[in-house]
Structure formats: structure tokens, C-alpha cells
């Protein structure tokens, strides 16, 4: 195959795959396969730059990050629209225009709730894209717009110069996925598709913008060189033939038709993949538009009918609490079904406890719901005058509704989180974290494999990893005998990672790898750490009261104890590998003998270990101190023989205090 044909074939394949991925939501190849083909195309194009075309998939991946956006002065200003809220206002507007115009045909378009952009083409090639800004001067966001798949990079049969105006938006489907991903990663959620689109379009790194999958729909030609159309509707039809995605633009003639269309659009909002905040009425005849002209702010020949966000009352029957993959408890209202902005609504977000408390939302209340930009309706207010007898203020449960572990409020936010070590809702995330590089570092155990293992029922706790059967693992998609064997080896190796990594792997709030290392320098084993009191924990440098509390609570939970027991049985090392520092006792070896009066043997051992000392059974030259209680026997004799210092109970207490 010659190079040109090879490049063509690769482009065809990549375009098909991205259509399947982005438009049909039905990928037929893995991301990896896509990336490899793209890289191959980049390589070929790199060797033959003369064969690069502006519509090649390589041109959409997003160029270098910018340090700032440049200003663009719009050749044709991007005007705003006058708003209409009342039927009377619509009547007045139509009458005024029709009095001055010979043509009485109107284009009706949905008003897309996104961001206005101007796209410029030279000889059919997309050369510049800018935001609206103040209408006169906007920002050059060409690189980001290049990544938008519904913006053609090359037009068919285009005039020499063309500038079109459209609305950039994030579809509701993409928005939902984006937020689901953010929720999973514990990142703050985007308020609505419009904000998400605005944020994405103003990303300085086009690669991030590319991942956000924006769309763009065209509603106006601002400048066409060498072509004249009598009407807007014909212009839009023609733009469609060039390859643009063009807004719906039926033509209406009477006020009655216009009103019907406005009502229908309002009812039909859900039919569109984007949010609509109005209906735009524009005179179709372009020559008449010229004659009418504009005010300082908006054209006289167009107006936007604004839909108020629809609100409906319904009864809140229940509050259900969901546990997300990061353990956050999210309360959701279950309401009596009600039609709202085109869909039947049965539940509403309640955000968090603060939201519920502030509005004093109770089960049994009549509430007012609204969808404003957001897809899921919100509770706007409570009809306290209709509150039934016997309702009570609502509080999130103190234990996780999924696993029963204690729930804790984040120190730095409104979220309440389940602390369960084996909580099924957080399982995939917890196990993936357990295996991650900074934790137990189990190679080959990424989220996809963990998800599969959970799905087939082989994992319900991190401890199950150590019971995995190699043959069963080999059956998984994309695994095979060799990978399964490698995973076994990696698991075996992880058993010896030691206390700091194990502690990190538990994912206890406030205890990341740094705190885990600090702790494992102060406590020789996990058991010593578990036995430590809050005072002993806070005595460690950099460990504050909140961390100490988080640790003690976590260790006290039955789920945690169960996990620790199983890990111990699996032969996981609980010993610190870190060099003890700080304590005068760290690294010293003690032998206890006789009956101590101030402590039991076990207590003395724990206290010593908590300060980094070791406790041995027999006296040798390596012994640092022997602690002798009443009726000390042969160990004391041996200590004296070897000249090892002998301490009384009191001296030990003193040493521990100083240490
Ligand atoms: P406003 O922001 O309320 O002044 O309304 C004007 C804005 O509506 C314009 O800047 C466009 O971004 C936007 N818009 C969305 N859809 C359309 C449409 N079909 N025709 C004109 N403007 C639209």
C-alpha cells in the first residue's frame, strides 16, 4: 500500500472508532488500540508532513497548553437578544417588527444554554474560533474548538471566507458521565452543563478540553464572501450541506403558530441533547433585517422567549441514602411522581446534611421542585404550612446503610463518609487503593481487574486477594495463565511490604503514605500502633488529634478488626521497616523478668514497643536493658554476668516517661 493510501485507511478507521465511541457510545476497540492507531498515523504524518490535512484525526487531539488566551476583535459583533417573558411582550414585539417589514415570516429556534462562539473558515479550512466575550472582543480558543468533533475542520464546497456563529455546549449525557467520574475521584461536581462547557472551553490545555467532549451547534452566518441568500432559513440549510451541525429552524407565519411552537419547545426540552433556556424568534428575511438594524445591544429583528424554570409541588415520601464509591453518603428524596419540564420526576437531590438542615426538609413534607439547568430536580422550598403532624427533623444515619460501619463527617467539608474497610459500595475503589503503587504495590491489579474479580464474586474484601485461586483468575477476560501467575507472584511479594504500606493501604482518613511512614517509625508493629492510646499517638510528631481519632475509630470498628485478623492469617507482615527515630528507646532491646508491679508484662511490652524498642525473650550481649521485677530468676543472673544494666519497675517508668 502506498503511504497516502495507508494514511487514508488509518484516518477512516480512527474516524469510525471515534464515531462509535463518541456518538454511538458503543466502542468496538479498546482505548489502547485507538491510541496505537493514532500514534501510527502521527508517525506517518510526521514523516510526510505534506500529507497532513486539517481534518485528520491527529489535528483534533489538542495542541500545546497555552499560558493565556489572546484577544480577538470580532469582525461582526456577536450581539445579545432582547428577552420576552409575557405573552403581551411577544405580541408587542411581533407587531412592531411587522409594521416596519414587508415580510412576516419568522424562524423559530431553541435557545441553547451554552456559550456563543464565532468560527472562521478560510477556503474551507477552520482557522480561528473565539468566544463571545463582550460581543466586540472575545478570546481566541481555536485550539480547544479544534477538539470539538461537531465543528468541521474542513468544509465541503466552501466560499473563500466564512464566519459562522454557534453555541458550544456539553450534552447532558456527557455532563452526567463527567460528574459520575468526578464523584468517583472524589472531586467537586460541576453545577450544570453550561458551567461545565464554559470551564472546558477556557481550559488552557487543549488536551483537557478534548476529553470533555463538547459539541457545537450553528445558528447564524455572520459573514459569507461571495454568496447571497435571501433568507436566514435558506442560509442555515446551506450551512448544513457544508458539514455543520445546524440548529432546528422551522418557519412560522402567525403569532398563533409562534406561540404554539414556543409552548411545544418548552414541553419538548428533553428531546434535545442540550439544555434550552428559551425559544428564539427571528425575522427570516435578511434584507428586512438590514433595514431594521440594531440597538446598541441587540438586533431589532429578533427576541428570545425565556422559559421560567418550571416548578411543581409534590410530597416527599422518603429519604434514601446512597453510598458512593468514595464512601460519601448522598441523601435523595423519593417523591410522589410529578411531571416537570418534560419528564416524570420521582426523586430529587438533597445534596447533603447541611442542605437538609438549612431548609428543614422532613419526610412527609410537601416540597416545591425545580429543574434549573441541572438534570435532577432540586428541592426549592418546603411548604411548612402543609406539614403533617408528627414529622421530625432529618439526620443522616450514624452508620453506613450498606455495611453498617460508623459514618464520619469530613473535617473539611459537608460530606459524611462511611469508614467501612470492607464496605461493598466502596469495594472496587478500596481494593484498587490497597493494591496501588504507594500502598501494597501489587503489580497487575488495576481497577479493571479488580472490578472483574468483584463482579465474578471472588473479592469482597482486600483480604480475599490472598485467597485468590490462580486458575480462576486465569479465566478472567484478558488474563490468561501467565498474567494470573504474575499476579500470584506480585501478591506473594506484597505480603512483605511492611507496616507503613499496609497502613497506607487501609485508606484510613487522614492517614496517607506520609503519615503512615511517620507512624511506622514510632511504632515497631501494627499491633503496637493499634494498642496505642490517643495521647501516645498525638505524642508522635506531625500526628494531630484528628488523625489520632481517625485511627482509633478505624481500628475499633469490627470490620477493620476482621480485615486485620484475616490479613494476619494470610501472613502479611505487620512489622515496621522504617528506621525508628526520635525516641531514646528506639532500637534498644529489653528483656523482662520477674513480676513487675506497675505493669503486666504485656503492658510493659506494648509501651516499650510503642517507643520503638524491641522486647526479647532471652538475655544476650545485644540486650540493652533487663527489667527485673520481684522473684527475678536466671535472666537477672545472666544480665549480671554480661554486665547489662538492670532496671527496676520505677526506673522503667522513668525511662518510658523520658523516652
Ligand atoms: P442572552 O445571553 O440572554 O443575552 O441571550 C443571547 C445568547 O443566546 C447569545 O449570545 C447566544 O449565545 C445564545 N443563543 C443560544 N441559542 C441561540 C439561537 N438559536 N439564536 C441566537 N442566540 C442563541
mmCIF file with all atom_site columns, C-alpha atoms in Angstrom, residues 310-319 331-336 338 340 345-352 354-372 374-384 387:
data_model
loop_
_atom_site.group_PDB
_atom_site.id
_atom_site.type_symbol
_atom_site.label_atom_id
_atom_site.label_alt_id
_atom_site.label_comp_id
_atom_site.label_asym_id
_atom_site.label_entity_id
_atom_site.label_seq_id
_atom_site.pdbx_PDB_ins_code
_atom_site.Cartn_x
_atom_site.Cartn_y
_atom_site.Cartn_z
_atom_site.occupancy
_atom_site.B_iso_or_equiv
_atom_site.pdbx_formal_charge
_atom_site.auth_seq_id
_atom_site.auth_comp_id
_atom_site.auth_asym_id
_atom_site.auth_atom_id
_atom_site.pdbx_PDB_model_num
ATOM 1  C CA . UNK A 1 310 ? -40.842 25.037 35.819 1.00 0.00 ? 310 UNK A CA 1
ATOM 2  C CA . UNK A 1 311 ? -41.732 24.321 39.450 1.00 0.00 ? 311 UNK A CA 1
ATOM 3  C CA . UNK A 1 312 ? -44.102 21.720 40.823 1.00 0.00 ? 312 UNK A CA 1
ATOM 4  C CA . UNK A 1 313 ? -45.282 20.693 44.234 1.00 0.00 ? 313 UNK A CA 1
ATOM 5  C CA . UNK A 1 314 ? -45.218 17.115 45.391 1.00 0.00 ? 314 UNK A CA 1
ATOM 6  C CA . UNK A 1 315 ? -44.957 15.090 48.582 1.00 0.00 ? 315 UNK A CA 1
ATOM 7  C CA . UNK A 1 316 ? -41.629 13.835 49.865 1.00 0.00 ? 316 UNK A CA 1
ATOM 8  C CA . UNK A 1 317 ? -42.291 10.248 50.893 1.00 0.00 ? 317 UNK A CA 1
ATOM 9  C CA . UNK A 1 318 ? -38.868 9.090  51.941 1.00 0.00 ? 318 UNK A CA 1
ATOM 10 C CA . UNK A 1 319 ? -35.201 9.968  52.059 1.00 0.00 ? 319 UNK A CA 1
ATOM 11 C CA . UNK A 1 331 ? -29.370 11.689 50.574 1.00 0.00 ? 331 UNK A CA 1
ATOM 12 C CA . UNK A 1 332 ? -32.014 11.521 47.878 1.00 0.00 ? 332 UNK A CA 1
ATOM 13 C CA . UNK A 1 333 ? -35.654 12.462 48.166 1.00 0.00 ? 333 UNK A CA 1
ATOM 14 C CA . UNK A 1 334 ? -38.253 9.974  46.962 1.00 0.00 ? 334 UNK A CA 1
ATOM 15 C CA . UNK A 1 335 ? -41.307 11.943 45.895 1.00 0.00 ? 335 UNK A CA 1
ATOM 16 C CA . UNK A 1 336 ? -44.762 11.249 44.517 1.00 0.00 ? 336 UNK A CA 1
ATOM 17 C CA . UNK A 1 338 ? -44.893 14.562 39.091 1.00 0.00 ? 338 UNK A CA 1
ATOM 18 C CA . UNK A 1 340 ? -41.687 18.506 35.400 1.00 0.00 ? 340 UNK A CA 1
ATOM 19 C CA . UNK A 1 345 ? -39.862 13.014 38.297 1.00 0.00 ? 345 UNK A CA 1
ATOM 20 C CA . UNK A 1 346 ? -39.779 10.542 41.162 1.00 0.00 ? 346 UNK A CA 1
ATOM 21 C CA . UNK A 1 347 ? -36.786 11.780 43.103 1.00 0.00 ? 347 UNK A CA 1
ATOM 22 C CA . UNK A 1 348 ? -34.752 14.852 43.824 1.00 0.00 ? 348 UNK A CA 1
ATOM 23 C CA . UNK A 1 349 ? -31.263 15.615 45.100 1.00 0.00 ? 349 UNK A CA 1
ATOM 24 C CA . UNK A 1 350 ? -30.907 16.776 48.650 1.00 0.00 ? 350 UNK A CA 1
ATOM 25 C CA . UNK A 1 351 ? -27.132 17.323 48.349 1.00 0.00 ? 351 UNK A CA 1
ATOM 26 C CA . UNK A 1 352 ? -26.053 16.817 51.949 1.00 0.00 ? 352 UNK A CA 1
ATOM 27 C CA . UNK A 1 354 ? -26.368 20.940 55.618 1.00 0.00 ? 354 UNK A CA 1
ATOM 28 C CA . UNK A 1 355 ? -28.821 21.444 52.757 1.00 0.00 ? 355 UNK A CA 1
ATOM 29 C CA . UNK A 1 356 ? -31.468 19.397 54.550 1.00 0.00 ? 356 UNK A CA 1
ATOM 30 C CA . UNK A 1 357 ? -30.879 21.157 57.849 1.00 0.00 ? 357 UNK A CA 1
ATOM 31 C CA . UNK A 1 358 ? -30.933 24.615 56.325 1.00 0.00 ? 358 UNK A CA 1
ATOM 32 C CA . UNK A 1 359 ? -34.258 24.039 54.608 1.00 0.00 ? 359 UNK A CA 1
ATOM 33 C CA . UNK A 1 360 ? -35.519 21.798 57.414 1.00 0.00 ? 360 UNK A CA 1
ATOM 34 C CA . UNK A 1 361 ? -36.683 19.168 54.934 1.00 0.00 ? 361 UNK A CA 1
ATOM 35 C CA . UNK A 1 362 ? -38.635 16.346 56.565 1.00 0.00 ? 362 UNK A CA 1
ATOM 36 C CA . UNK A 1 363 ? -40.199 13.113 55.408 1.00 0.00 ? 363 UNK A CA 1
ATOM 37 C CA . UNK A 1 364 ? -43.904 13.790 54.787 1.00 0.00 ? 364 UNK A CA 1
ATOM 38 C CA . UNK A 1 365 ? -43.369 17.412 53.725 1.00 0.00 ? 365 UNK A CA 1
ATOM 39 C CA . UNK A 1 366 ? -44.892 18.967 50.624 1.00 0.00 ? 366 UNK A CA 1
ATOM 40 C CA . UNK A 1 367 ? -41.958 20.338 48.655 1.00 0.00 ? 367 UNK A CA 1
ATOM 41 C CA . UNK A 1 368 ? -41.528 22.573 45.629 1.00 0.00 ? 368 UNK A CA 1
ATOM 42 C CA . UNK A 1 369 ? -39.298 21.045 42.944 1.00 0.00 ? 369 UNK A CA 1
ATOM 43 C CA . UNK A 1 370 ? -37.480 22.699 40.086 1.00 0.00 ? 370 UNK A CA 1
ATOM 44 C CA . UNK A 1 371 ? -35.064 21.718 37.340 1.00 0.00 ? 371 UNK A CA 1
ATOM 45 C CA . UNK A 1 372 ? -32.818 24.668 36.666 1.00 0.00 ? 372 UNK A CA 1
ATOM 46 C CA . UNK A 1 374 ? -29.447 20.589 36.488 1.00 0.00 ? 374 UNK A CA 1
ATOM 47 C CA . UNK A 1 375 ? -30.913 17.374 35.240 1.00 0.00 ? 375 UNK A CA 1
ATOM 48 C CA . UNK A 1 376 ? -32.014 16.041 38.567 1.00 0.00 ? 376 UNK A CA 1
ATOM 49 C CA . UNK A 1 377 ? -34.587 18.245 40.204 1.00 0.00 ? 377 UNK A CA 1
ATOM 50 C CA . UNK A 1 378 ? -33.845 20.118 43.358 1.00 0.00 ? 378 UNK A CA 1
ATOM 51 C CA . UNK A 1 379 ? -35.975 20.920 46.341 1.00 0.00 ? 379 UNK A CA 1
ATOM 52 C CA . UNK A 1 380 ? -36.506 24.673 46.182 1.00 0.00 ? 380 UNK A CA 1
ATOM 53 C CA . UNK A 1 381 ? -38.530 25.061 49.335 1.00 0.00 ? 381 UNK A CA 1
ATOM 54 C CA . UNK A 1 382 ? -40.727 23.318 51.855 1.00 0.00 ? 382 UNK A CA 1
ATOM 55 C CA . UNK A 1 383 ? -44.416 24.167 52.321 1.00 0.00 ? 383 UNK A CA 1
ATOM 56 C CA . UNK A 1 384 ? -44.225 24.364 56.095 1.00 0.00 ? 384 UNK A CA 1
ATOM 57 C CA . UNK A 1 387 ? -46.505 19.960 57.135 1.00 0.00 ? 387 UNK A CA 1
#
